[in-house]
Amino acid sequence: MNKLSIIGAGFSTAVLCHYLQNKDVHIFEKSRGPGGRSSTRKVDDIGVFDHGLQYISPKTEEFSKFISSIKGIKKWHGEFVELNGKEKILPKSEKLIGENGNNDFAKNLIDINKCKFKSKIEKIEFHKGHWKLIDDGRSEYNTQNLILTLPQEQTYSLIKNLDLKFKIEKNIMKPCFTVMLALKKTSIFKYSGYVIKNNPIISWCAHESSKQRSINNNELTQFTIQTTEEYGYANFKKYKENKNEILNEILETFLHMFNIDHPEVVHKNVHGWLYAYAASNDLPVFWDNQLRLGITGDWFTGGKAENSWQNAKLLANIINN
Ligand SMILES: Cc1cc2nc3c(=O)[nH]c(=O)nc-3n(C[C@H](O)[C@H](O)[C@H](O)COP(=O)(O)OP(=O)(O)OC[C@H]3O[C@@H](n4cnc5c(N)ncnc54)[C@H](O)[C@@H]3O)c2cc1C
């Protein structure tokens, strides 16, 4: 029987691993590695794309200290602009990224020896004073204490049949798409990031090459392009049926926006995030001392890594005491 099990190996779990006094944890993760939405896509001969979390910009001193203490974290330099017909340079703010990719935030705090990857937990049951977890391979695991760190909707599907004091009413998480693009090296992009205003499709473009990672091919110009949530909502069904149509629509919008007539595209791909961000929320994290069940995630207070940290730290403190 495990003493403490956590479902999900994203940033919330990284924070829990740091703050929980009990380090004897078992982590179940449906993907192949840690990171969750703070994720990095590696493409052979090209390099890496931060197709999830773009950067961390701490709002509090305590979070800033926590983030800066993680191994392999560096600053993302350069100027950032807003495009709204014309360019407006944005005020400077600290932007932190992983040296090798933004999954470094989770990778460098989670001990992968404690993780069971490719294990999607499909059912949890409270049975004779402990929790039973059943994964998609029909394997069963018993644990005394359990913490869920999943996006709100995925948490809902695991707890909906349980008799808890905690209820999830409606989905508050918003979708978006991220395009990963590599062009033959071009010098037209002067800035590190572009906030796009008043465009129905694109909301943000990150000049990945400006992150100066040695793993990236310096013969190329790399970008991650993010869509608006409205475009995400309107097109998620189409994405499942015809990914290429979505990819090409976003790409054409990007090329048009930067007046690129004859692009030399070396790589293009799109990832759909059904649960990218949470709307502002104000739920307290959940801990049931009798059932020994905890629930946390960014979505309790917002949709950023700093929210994950705030909530996971709070839950760890409750459990530690
Ligand atoms: C495109 C995008 C851009 C973003 N940009 C920023 C940004 O610039 N700055 C910022 O601060 N934040 C940003 N965010 C938000 C940030 O990524 C999240 O706040 C943070 O990563 C959430 O971490 P988490 O651990 O709470 O959840 P997650 O990262 O979602 O972790 C949950 C984990 O649980 C796993 N899982 C789900 N269901 C199961 C199951 N049944 N069994 C096992 N495992 C399961 C998932 O695979 C995942 O690894 C962005 C998010 C997205 C999607």
mmCIF file of C-alpha atoms and ligand atoms in Angstrom:
data_model
loop_
_atom_site.group_PDB
_atom_site.id
_atom_site.type_symbol
_atom_site.label_atom_id
_atom_site.label_comp_id
_atom_site.label_asym_id
_atom_site.label_seq_id
_atom_site.Cartn_x
_atom_site.Cartn_y
_atom_site.Cartn_z
ATOM 1 C CA MET A 1 0.000 0.000 0.000
ATOM 2 C CA ASN A 2 1.362 3.455 -0.931
ATOM 3 C CA LYS A 3 1.384 6.067 1.787
ATOM 4 C CA LEU A 4 0.736 9.029 -0.528
ATOM 5 C CA SER A 5 -0.197 8.999 -4.215
ATOM 6 C CA ILE A 6 -0.560 11.976 -6.532
ATOM 7 C CA ILE A 7 -2.364 11.907 -9.868
ATOM 8 C CA GLY A 8 -0.711 14.143 -12.491
ATOM 9 C CA ALA A 9 2.936 15.147 -12.901
ATOM 10 C CA GLY A 10 2.592 18.829 -13.793
ATOM 11 C CA PHE A 11 3.739 21.998 -12.083
ATOM 12 C CA SER A 12 1.330 21.553 -9.114
ATOM 13 C CA THR A 13 2.905 18.190 -8.343
ATOM 14 C CA ALA A 14 6.391 19.686 -8.677
ATOM 15 C CA VAL A 15 5.392 22.238 -6.022
ATOM 16 C CA LEU A 16 3.901 19.516 -3.797
ATOM 17 C CA CYS A 17 7.114 17.472 -4.090
ATOM 18 C CA HIS A 18 9.037 20.531 -2.897
ATOM 19 C CA TYR A 19 6.834 21.462 0.072
ATOM 20 C CA LEU A 20 5.429 18.131 1.347
ATOM 21 C CA GLN A 21 7.338 16.818 4.335
ATOM 22 C CA ASN A 22 6.443 13.265 3.372
ATOM 23 C CA LYS A 23 8.717 12.604 0.397
ATOM 24 C CA ASP A 24 7.503 9.014 0.026
ATOM 25 C CA VAL A 25 5.135 9.775 -2.859
ATOM 26 C CA HIS A 26 3.961 7.750 -5.838
ATOM 27 C CA ILE A 27 2.946 9.747 -8.911
ATOM 28 C CA PHE A 28 0.650 8.529 -11.688
ATOM 29 C CA GLU A 29 0.842 10.386 -14.999
ATOM 30 C CA LYS A 30 -0.948 9.583 -18.249
ATOM 31 C CA SER A 31 1.783 11.090 -20.488
ATOM 32 C CA ARG A 32 5.311 9.889 -21.144
ATOM 33 C CA GLY A 33 7.036 12.394 -18.849
ATOM 34 C CA PRO A 34 6.579 15.193 -16.318
ATOM 35 C CA GLY A 35 5.439 18.715 -17.235
ATOM 36 C CA GLY A 36 1.715 18.656 -17.971
ATOM 37 C CA ARG A 37 0.805 22.040 -19.412
ATOM 38 C CA SER A 38 4.326 23.355 -18.688
ATOM 39 C CA SER A 39 5.445 21.257 -21.603
ATOM 40 C CA THR A 40 8.117 21.135 -24.243
ATOM 41 C CA ARG A 41 7.970 19.489 -27.673
ATOM 42 C CA LYS A 42 11.295 18.243 -29.043
ATOM 43 C CA VAL A 43 11.642 17.931 -32.831
ATOM 44 C CA ASP A 44 14.669 16.184 -34.355
ATOM 45 C CA ASP A 45 17.125 18.469 -36.218
ATOM 46 C CA ILE A 46 15.131 21.526 -35.159
ATOM 47 C CA GLY A 47 15.093 21.871 -31.388
ATOM 48 C CA VAL A 48 12.426 22.498 -28.787
ATOM 49 C CA PHE A 49 9.169 24.423 -28.688
ATOM 50 C CA ASP A 50 7.450 25.541 -25.486
ATOM 51 C CA HIS A 51 4.022 24.652 -26.762
ATOM 52 C CA GLY A 52 2.360 24.983 -23.333
ATOM 53 C CA LEU A 53 3.444 27.435 -20.637
ATOM 54 C CA GLN A 54 5.304 30.287 -22.359
ATOM 55 C CA TYR A 55 7.221 31.815 -19.465
ATOM 56 C CA ILE A 56 6.812 32.564 -15.783
ATOM 57 C CA SER A 57 6.585 36.159 -14.671
ATOM 58 C CA PRO A 58 6.370 36.106 -10.851
ATOM 59 C CA LYS A 59 4.005 38.568 -9.239
ATOM 60 C CA THR A 60 5.144 37.991 -5.644
ATOM 61 C CA GLU A 61 8.588 37.964 -4.107
ATOM 62 C CA GLU A 62 8.040 34.569 -2.481
ATOM 63 C CA PHE A 63 7.121 32.950 -5.794
ATOM 64 C CA SER A 64 10.042 34.667 -7.477
ATOM 65 C CA LYS A 65 12.409 33.161 -4.878
ATOM 66 C CA PHE A 66 10.848 29.720 -5.314
ATOM 67 C CA ILE A 67 11.137 29.795 -9.106
ATOM 68 C CA SER A 68 14.667 31.161 -9.106
ATOM 69 C CA SER A 69 15.730 28.362 -6.750
ATOM 70 C CA ILE A 70 14.802 25.679 -9.325
ATOM 71 C CA LYS A 71 17.834 24.285 -11.099
ATOM 72 C CA GLY A 72 18.196 25.175 -14.791
ATOM 73 C CA ILE A 73 15.950 28.243 -14.880
ATOM 74 C CA LYS A 74 17.073 31.352 -16.778
ATOM 75 C CA LYS A 75 15.809 34.736 -17.904
ATOM 76 C CA TRP A 76 14.227 35.287 -21.305
ATOM 77 C CA HIS A 77 15.788 38.472 -22.611
ATOM 78 C CA GLY A 78 14.773 40.901 -25.309
ATOM 79 C CA GLU A 79 11.968 43.302 -25.999
ATOM 80 C CA PHE A 80 8.294 42.387 -26.116
ATOM 81 C CA VAL A 81 5.753 44.319 -28.167
ATOM 82 C CA GLU A 82 2.047 44.736 -28.588
ATOM 83 C CA LEU A 83 0.787 44.749 -32.174
ATOM 84 C CA ASN A 84 -2.421 46.647 -32.702
ATOM 85 C CA GLY A 85 -2.062 48.191 -36.115
ATOM 86 C CA LYS A 86 1.294 49.573 -34.960
ATOM 87 C CA GLU A 87 4.037 48.348 -32.626
ATOM 88 C CA LYS A 88 4.128 49.361 -28.984
ATOM 89 C CA ILE A 89 7.077 48.280 -26.849
ATOM 90 C CA LEU A 90 5.801 46.748 -23.617
ATOM 91 C CA PRO A 91 7.201 47.702 -20.205
ATOM 92 C CA LYS A 92 10.001 45.411 -19.023
ATOM 93 C CA SER A 93 9.091 42.511 -16.729
ATOM 94 C CA GLU A 94 11.042 39.474 -15.580
ATOM 95 C CA LYS A 95 10.319 36.418 -17.739
ATOM 96 C CA LEU A 96 11.713 33.067 -16.616
ATOM 97 C CA ILE A 97 12.103 29.967 -18.777
ATOM 98 C CA GLY A 98 13.800 26.568 -18.590
ATOM 99 C CA GLU A 99 17.315 26.286 -19.972
ATOM 100 C CA ASN A 100 16.344 23.275 -22.090
ATOM 101 C CA GLY A 101 12.598 23.831 -22.292
ATOM 102 C CA ASN A 102 9.787 24.897 -20.012
ATOM 103 C CA ASN A 103 9.171 21.369 -18.800
ATOM 104 C CA ASP A 104 12.362 22.006 -16.752
ATOM 105 C CA PHE A 105 10.115 23.671 -14.148
ATOM 106 C CA ALA A 106 8.504 20.308 -13.370
ATOM 107 C CA LYS A 107 11.346 18.014 -14.465
ATOM 108 C CA ASN A 108 13.820 19.499 -12.048
ATOM 109 C CA LEU A 109 11.563 19.093 -8.989
ATOM 110 C CA ILE A 110 9.890 15.740 -9.652
ATOM 111 C CA ASP A 111 11.888 12.551 -9.072
ATOM 112 C CA ILE A 112 10.982 10.477 -12.118
ATOM 113 C CA ASN A 113 11.777 7.300 -10.189
ATOM 114 C CA LYS A 114 8.631 8.014 -8.188
ATOM 115 C CA CYS A 115 6.481 8.325 -11.319
ATOM 116 C CA LYS A 116 4.481 5.747 -13.192
ATOM 117 C CA PHE A 117 4.121 7.276 -16.666
ATOM 118 C CA LYS A 118 1.607 6.214 -19.326
ATOM 119 C CA SER A 119 -0.808 5.397 -16.524
ATOM 120 C CA LYS A 120 -4.121 7.177 -16.907
ATOM 121 C CA ILE A 121 -6.165 6.804 -13.738
ATOM 122 C CA GLU A 122 -9.726 6.114 -14.825
ATOM 123 C CA LYS A 123 -11.370 5.408 -11.487
ATOM 124 C CA ILE A 124 -10.787 6.163 -7.808
ATOM 125 C CA GLU A 125 -12.711 4.416 -5.024
ATOM 126 C CA PHE A 126 -12.617 4.784 -1.273
ATOM 127 C CA HIS A 127 -12.662 1.260 0.025
ATOM 128 C CA LYS A 128 -12.156 -0.066 3.570
ATOM 129 C CA GLY A 129 -10.391 3.078 4.797
ATOM 130 C CA HIS A 130 -8.054 3.560 1.816
ATOM 131 C CA TRP A 131 -8.102 4.629 -1.824
ATOM 132 C CA LYS A 132 -8.017 2.261 -4.772
ATOM 133 C CA LEU A 133 -6.823 3.673 -8.107
ATOM 134 C CA ILE A 134 -7.543 1.861 -11.363
ATOM 135 C CA ASP A 135 -5.651 2.844 -14.489
ATOM 136 C CA ASP A 136 -6.322 2.388 -18.211
ATOM 137 C CA GLY A 137 -4.317 -0.856 -18.206
ATOM 138 C CA ARG A 138 -6.737 -2.199 -15.510
ATOM 139 C CA SER A 139 -3.895 -2.172 -12.924
ATOM 140 C CA GLU A 140 -4.940 -1.367 -9.366
ATOM 141 C CA TYR A 141 -3.005 0.595 -6.740
ATOM 142 C CA ASN A 142 -3.862 1.133 -3.080
ATOM 143 C CA THR A 143 -2.945 4.267 -1.198
ATOM 144 C CA GLN A 144 -3.659 5.785 2.224
ATOM 145 C CA ASN A 145 -3.570 9.432 1.063
ATOM 146 C CA LEU A 146 -4.469 10.736 -2.390
ATOM 147 C CA ILE A 147 -3.997 14.094 -4.133
ATOM 148 C CA LEU A 148 -5.484 15.069 -7.506
ATOM 149 C CA THR A 149 -3.718 17.814 -9.500
ATOM 150 C CA LEU A 150 -5.635 17.632 -12.779
ATOM 151 C CA PRO A 151 -7.386 20.362 -14.769
ATOM 152 C CA GLN A 152 -10.877 21.020 -13.474
ATOM 153 C CA GLU A 153 -12.792 18.983 -16.041
ATOM 154 C CA GLN A 154 -10.526 15.938 -15.617
ATOM 155 C CA THR A 155 -10.874 16.228 -11.836
ATOM 156 C CA TYR A 156 -14.638 16.275 -12.295
ATOM 157 C CA SER A 157 -14.666 12.994 -14.221
ATOM 158 C CA LEU A 158 -12.750 11.260 -11.405
ATOM 159 C CA ILE A 159 -14.809 12.593 -8.486
ATOM 160 C CA LYS A 160 -18.298 12.900 -9.959
ATOM 161 C CA ASN A 161 -19.543 9.625 -8.446
ATOM 162 C CA LEU A 162 -18.013 10.195 -4.998
ATOM 163 C CA ASP A 163 -19.849 11.590 -2.028
ATOM 164 C CA LEU A 164 -17.613 14.609 -1.282
ATOM 165 C CA LYS A 165 -18.114 17.968 0.358
ATOM 166 C CA PHE A 166 -16.426 19.435 -2.712
ATOM 167 C CA LYS A 167 -18.494 19.968 -5.857
ATOM 168 C CA ILE A 168 -17.541 21.134 -9.335
ATOM 169 C CA GLU A 169 -20.413 22.940 -10.972
ATOM 170 C CA LYS A 170 -19.380 23.940 -14.472
ATOM 171 C CA ASN A 171 -16.307 23.868 -16.663
ATOM 172 C CA ILE A 172 -14.330 27.078 -16.320
ATOM 173 C CA MET A 173 -11.344 26.055 -18.431
ATOM 174 C CA LYS A 174 -10.747 27.573 -21.836
ATOM 175 C CA PRO A 175 -9.257 25.970 -24.957
ATOM 176 C CA CYS A 176 -6.587 27.244 -27.357
ATOM 177 C CA PHE A 177 -4.258 25.994 -30.100
ATOM 178 C CA THR A 178 -0.495 26.346 -30.288
ATOM 179 C CA VAL A 179 1.324 26.216 -33.613
ATOM 180 C CA MET A 180 4.992 25.239 -33.645
ATOM 181 C CA LEU A 181 6.746 26.752 -36.637
ATOM 182 C CA ALA A 182 10.324 26.677 -37.967
ATOM 183 C CA LEU A 183 11.301 28.860 -40.925
ATOM 184 C CA LYS A 184 14.653 29.098 -42.676
ATOM 185 C CA LYS A 185 16.532 31.740 -40.708
ATOM 186 C CA THR A 186 15.146 35.205 -41.258
ATOM 187 C CA SER A 187 16.028 38.509 -39.638
ATOM 188 C CA ILE A 188 12.603 40.121 -39.920
ATOM 189 C CA PHE A 189 11.641 39.363 -36.305
ATOM 190 C CA LYS A 190 13.212 41.955 -34.024
ATOM 191 C CA TYR A 191 11.388 41.127 -30.804
ATOM 192 C CA SER A 192 11.228 38.186 -28.409
ATOM 193 C CA GLY A 193 7.454 38.110 -28.089
ATOM 194 C CA TYR A 194 4.424 39.708 -29.722
ATOM 195 C CA VAL A 195 1.103 40.290 -27.950
ATOM 196 C CA ILE A 196 -1.500 40.492 -30.714
ATOM 197 C CA LYS A 197 -4.521 42.705 -30.147
ATOM 198 C CA ASN A 198 -7.790 42.692 -32.073
ATOM 199 C CA ASN A 199 -7.103 39.614 -34.155
ATOM 200 C CA PRO A 200 -9.802 36.925 -34.081
ATOM 201 C CA ILE A 201 -7.314 34.065 -34.493
ATOM 202 C CA ILE A 202 -3.908 34.857 -32.950
ATOM 203 C CA SER A 203 -3.279 36.295 -29.493
ATOM 204 C CA TRP A 204 0.453 35.748 -28.907
ATOM 205 C CA CYS A 205 3.609 34.834 -30.848
ATOM 206 C CA ALA A 206 6.782 33.752 -29.051
ATOM 207 C CA HIS A 207 10.034 34.035 -30.964
ATOM 208 C CA GLU A 208 11.453 30.745 -29.671
ATOM 209 C CA SER A 209 14.866 31.385 -31.227
ATOM 210 C CA SER A 210 15.280 34.423 -28.967
ATOM 211 C CA LYS A 211 15.345 32.074 -25.949
ATOM 212 C CA GLN A 212 18.924 31.232 -26.933
ATOM 213 C CA ARG A 213 18.858 27.553 -26.133
ATOM 214 C CA SER A 214 21.854 25.572 -27.333
ATOM 215 C CA ILE A 215 19.535 22.698 -28.320
ATOM 216 C CA ASN A 216 17.876 24.827 -31.046
ATOM 217 C CA ASN A 217 19.130 24.808 -34.641
ATOM 218 C CA ASN A 218 20.564 28.271 -35.244
ATOM 219 C CA GLU A 219 20.000 28.008 -39.007
ATOM 220 C CA LEU A 220 16.273 28.361 -38.311
ATOM 221 C CA THR A 221 13.818 30.890 -36.919
ATOM 222 C CA GLN A 222 11.389 29.196 -34.531
ATOM 223 C CA PHE A 223 8.036 30.431 -33.288
ATOM 224 C CA THR A 224 5.183 29.256 -31.124
ATOM 225 C CA ILE A 225 1.915 30.914 -32.061
ATOM 226 C CA GLN A 226 -1.094 30.883 -29.755
ATOM 227 C CA THR A 227 -4.703 31.422 -30.684
ATOM 228 C CA THR A 228 -7.427 33.341 -28.923
ATOM 229 C CA GLU A 229 -9.769 31.343 -26.687
ATOM 230 C CA GLU A 230 -12.703 32.326 -28.953
ATOM 231 C CA TYR A 231 -10.962 30.670 -31.899
ATOM 232 C CA GLY A 232 -10.240 27.660 -29.651
ATOM 233 C CA TYR A 233 -13.903 27.311 -28.661
ATOM 234 C CA ALA A 234 -15.165 27.711 -32.220
ATOM 235 C CA ASN A 235 -12.745 25.228 -33.779
ATOM 236 C CA PHE A 236 -12.039 22.396 -31.368
ATOM 237 C CA LYS A 237 -14.424 20.026 -33.161
ATOM 238 C CA LYS A 238 -12.828 20.863 -36.514
ATOM 239 C CA TYR A 239 -9.359 20.255 -34.982
ATOM 240 C CA LYS A 240 -10.335 16.691 -34.138
ATOM 241 C CA GLU A 241 -11.627 16.094 -37.662
ATOM 242 C CA ASN A 242 -9.083 18.047 -39.719
ATOM 243 C CA LYS A 243 -6.013 19.234 -37.854
ATOM 244 C CA ASN A 244 -4.325 20.484 -41.038
ATOM 245 C CA GLU A 245 -7.100 22.910 -41.860
ATOM 246 C CA ILE A 246 -6.659 24.563 -38.454
ATOM 247 C CA LEU A 247 -2.870 24.535 -38.755
ATOM 248 C CA ASN A 248 -2.946 26.199 -42.168
ATOM 249 C CA GLU A 249 -5.479 28.828 -41.141
ATOM 250 C CA ILE A 250 -3.366 29.906 -38.156
ATOM 251 C CA LEU A 251 -0.178 29.809 -40.213
ATOM 252 C CA GLU A 252 -1.639 31.922 -43.032
ATOM 253 C CA THR A 253 -2.833 34.487 -40.489
ATOM 254 C CA PHE A 254 0.658 34.643 -38.979
ATOM 255 C CA LEU A 255 2.426 34.986 -42.339
ATOM 256 C CA HIS A 256 -0.011 37.674 -43.458
ATOM 257 C CA MET A 257 0.428 39.568 -40.175
ATOM 258 C CA PHE A 258 4.208 39.736 -40.684
ATOM 259 C CA ASN A 259 3.991 40.302 -44.473
ATOM 260 C CA ILE A 260 5.837 37.092 -45.342
ATOM 261 C CA ASP A 261 4.955 36.244 -48.955
ATOM 262 C CA HIS A 262 7.299 33.367 -49.707
ATOM 263 C CA PRO A 263 7.913 31.513 -46.459
ATOM 264 C CA GLU A 264 10.485 28.749 -46.324
ATOM 265 C CA VAL A 265 8.692 26.516 -43.849
ATOM 266 C CA VAL A 266 10.908 23.750 -42.458
ATOM 267 C CA HIS A 267 8.494 22.495 -39.793
ATOM 268 C CA LYS A 268 4.907 23.145 -38.792
ATOM 269 C CA ASN A 269 2.600 21.433 -36.337
ATOM 270 C CA VAL A 270 -0.347 22.311 -34.136
ATOM 271 C CA HIS A 271 -1.372 21.187 -30.670
ATOM 272 C CA GLY A 272 -4.896 21.638 -29.321
ATOM 273 C CA TRP A 273 -5.316 22.392 -25.605
ATOM 274 C CA LEU A 274 -8.842 21.636 -24.509
ATOM 275 C CA TYR A 275 -8.146 22.859 -20.969
ATOM 276 C CA ALA A 276 -5.527 25.574 -21.381
ATOM 277 C CA TYR A 277 -6.424 28.269 -18.865
ATOM 278 C CA ALA A 278 -8.913 28.755 -16.063
ATOM 279 C CA ALA A 279 -11.083 31.800 -15.742
ATOM 280 C CA SER A 280 -10.564 33.736 -12.518
ATOM 281 C CA ASN A 281 -11.935 31.750 -9.648
ATOM 282 C CA ASP A 282 -11.756 31.835 -5.916
ATOM 283 C CA LEU A 283 -12.138 28.349 -4.517
ATOM 284 C CA PRO A 284 -10.221 27.183 -1.455
ATOM 285 C CA VAL A 285 -8.140 24.051 -2.107
ATOM 286 C CA PHE A 286 -9.774 20.864 -0.882
ATOM 287 C CA TRP A 287 -8.552 18.528 1.847
ATOM 288 C CA ASP A 288 -10.719 15.957 3.572
ATOM 289 C CA ASN A 289 -8.952 14.748 6.674
ATOM 290 C CA GLN A 290 -11.236 11.740 7.120
ATOM 291 C CA LEU A 291 -11.020 10.526 3.535
ATOM 292 C CA ARG A 292 -7.374 11.640 3.255
ATOM 293 C CA LEU A 293 -8.127 13.196 -0.149
ATOM 294 C CA GLY A 294 -6.712 16.460 -1.492
ATOM 295 C CA ILE A 295 -7.532 18.382 -4.664
ATOM 296 C CA THR A 296 -5.482 21.244 -6.085
ATOM 297 C CA GLY A 297 -4.544 22.882 -9.404
ATOM 298 C CA ASP A 298 -4.079 26.329 -10.926
ATOM 299 C CA TRP A 299 -7.820 26.590 -11.592
ATOM 300 C CA PHE A 300 -8.701 27.135 -7.914
ATOM 301 C CA THR A 301 -7.497 30.729 -8.202
ATOM 302 C CA GLY A 302 -6.659 31.451 -11.858
ATOM 303 C CA GLY A 303 -4.851 29.981 -14.817
ATOM 304 C CA LYS A 304 -1.142 30.579 -14.317
ATOM 305 C CA ALA A 305 1.772 28.668 -12.845
ATOM 306 C CA GLU A 306 1.800 31.094 -9.925
ATOM 307 C CA ASN A 307 -1.753 29.958 -9.106
ATOM 308 C CA SER A 308 -0.617 26.304 -9.168
ATOM 309 C CA TRP A 309 2.200 27.184 -6.785
ATOM 310 C CA GLN A 310 -0.012 29.157 -4.409
ATOM 311 C CA ASN A 311 -2.621 26.392 -4.198
ATOM 312 C CA ALA A 312 -0.268 23.391 -4.048
ATOM 313 C CA LYS A 313 1.797 25.097 -1.349
ATOM 314 C CA LEU A 314 -1.356 25.755 0.669
ATOM 315 C CA LEU A 315 -2.429 22.119 0.366
ATOM 316 C CA ALA A 316 1.058 20.902 1.343
ATOM 317 C CA ASN A 317 0.930 23.111 4.450
ATOM 318 C CA ILE A 318 -2.474 21.709 5.444
ATOM 319 C CA ILE A 319 -1.198 18.137 5.019
ATOM 320 C CA ASN A 320 2.123 18.826 6.791
ATOM 321 C CA ASN A 321 0.298 20.138 9.856
HETATM 322 C C1 LIG B 1 -0.850 26.993 -24.151
HETATM 323 C C2 LIG B 1 -0.643 27.376 -22.716
HETATM 324 C C3 LIG B 1 0.123 28.493 -22.406
HETATM 325 C C4 LIG B 1 0.331 28.860 -21.081
HETATM 326 N N1 LIG B 1 1.118 29.939 -20.795
HETATM 327 C C5 LIG B 1 1.383 30.252 -19.521
HETATM 328 C C6 LIG B 1 2.301 31.290 -19.209
HETATM 329 O O1 LIG B 1 2.874 31.917 -20.095
HETATM 330 N N2 LIG B 1 2.555 31.562 -17.893
HETATM 331 C C7 LIG B 1 1.960 30.852 -16.876
HETATM 332 O O2 LIG B 1 2.259 31.115 -15.690
HETATM 333 N N3 LIG B 1 1.094 29.853 -17.147
HETATM 334 C C8 LIG B 1 0.801 29.530 -18.431
HETATM 335 N N4 LIG B 1 -0.039 28.497 -18.712
HETATM 336 C C9 LIG B 1 -0.702 27.812 -17.599
HETATM 337 C C10 LIG B 1 0.248 26.806 -16.917
HETATM 338 O O3 LIG B 1 0.762 25.941 -17.883
HETATM 339 C C11 LIG B 1 -0.542 26.056 -15.873
HETATM 340 O O4 LIG B 1 -1.065 26.965 -14.920
HETATM 341 C C12 LIG B 1 0.280 25.012 -15.104
HETATM 342 O O5 LIG B 1 1.175 24.336 -15.942
HETATM 343 C C13 LIG B 1 -0.706 24.044 -14.469
HETATM 344 O O6 LIG B 1 -0.015 23.004 -13.800
HETATM 345 P P1 LIG B 1 -0.842 21.875 -13.043
HETATM 346 O O7 LIG B 1 0.136 20.888 -12.508
HETATM 347 O O8 LIG B 1 -1.775 22.506 -12.089
HETATM 348 O O9 LIG B 1 -1.759 21.185 -14.164
HETATM 349 P P2 LIG B 1 -1.286 20.365 -15.445
HETATM 350 O O10 LIG B 1 -0.027 20.882 -15.975
HETATM 351 O O11 LIG B 1 -2.457 20.291 -16.358
HETATM 352 O O12 LIG B 1 -0.967 18.908 -14.850
HETATM 353 C C14 LIG B 1 -1.924 17.900 -14.751
HETATM 354 C C15 LIG B 1 -1.276 16.585 -15.167
HETATM 355 O O13 LIG B 1 -2.204 15.542 -14.947
HETATM 356 C C16 LIG B 1 -2.124 14.606 -16.008
HETATM 357 N N5 LIG B 1 -3.401 13.888 -16.032
HETATM 358 C C17 LIG B 1 -4.629 14.381 -16.385
HETATM 359 N N6 LIG B 1 -5.571 13.425 -16.199
HETATM 360 C C18 LIG B 1 -4.926 12.319 -15.717
HETATM 361 C C19 LIG B 1 -5.359 11.015 -15.310
HETATM 362 N N7 LIG B 1 -6.639 10.658 -15.351
HETATM 363 N N8 LIG B 1 -4.434 10.134 -14.877
HETATM 364 C C20 LIG B 1 -3.105 10.484 -14.827
HETATM 365 N N9 LIG B 1 -2.641 11.701 -15.194
HETATM 366 C C21 LIG B 1 -3.542 12.616 -15.619
HETATM 367 C C22 LIG B 1 -1.867 15.480 -17.222
HETATM 368 O O14 LIG B 1 -1.288 14.729 -18.272
HETATM 369 C C23 LIG B 1 -0.907 16.530 -16.649
HETATM 370 O O15 LIG B 1 0.437 16.126 -16.766
HETATM 371 C C24 LIG B 1 -0.249 28.089 -20.036
HETATM 372 C C25 LIG B 1 -1.004 26.937 -20.347
HETATM 373 C C26 LIG B 1 -1.190 26.584 -21.672
HETATM 374 C C27 LIG B 1 -1.962 25.340 -21.999
#
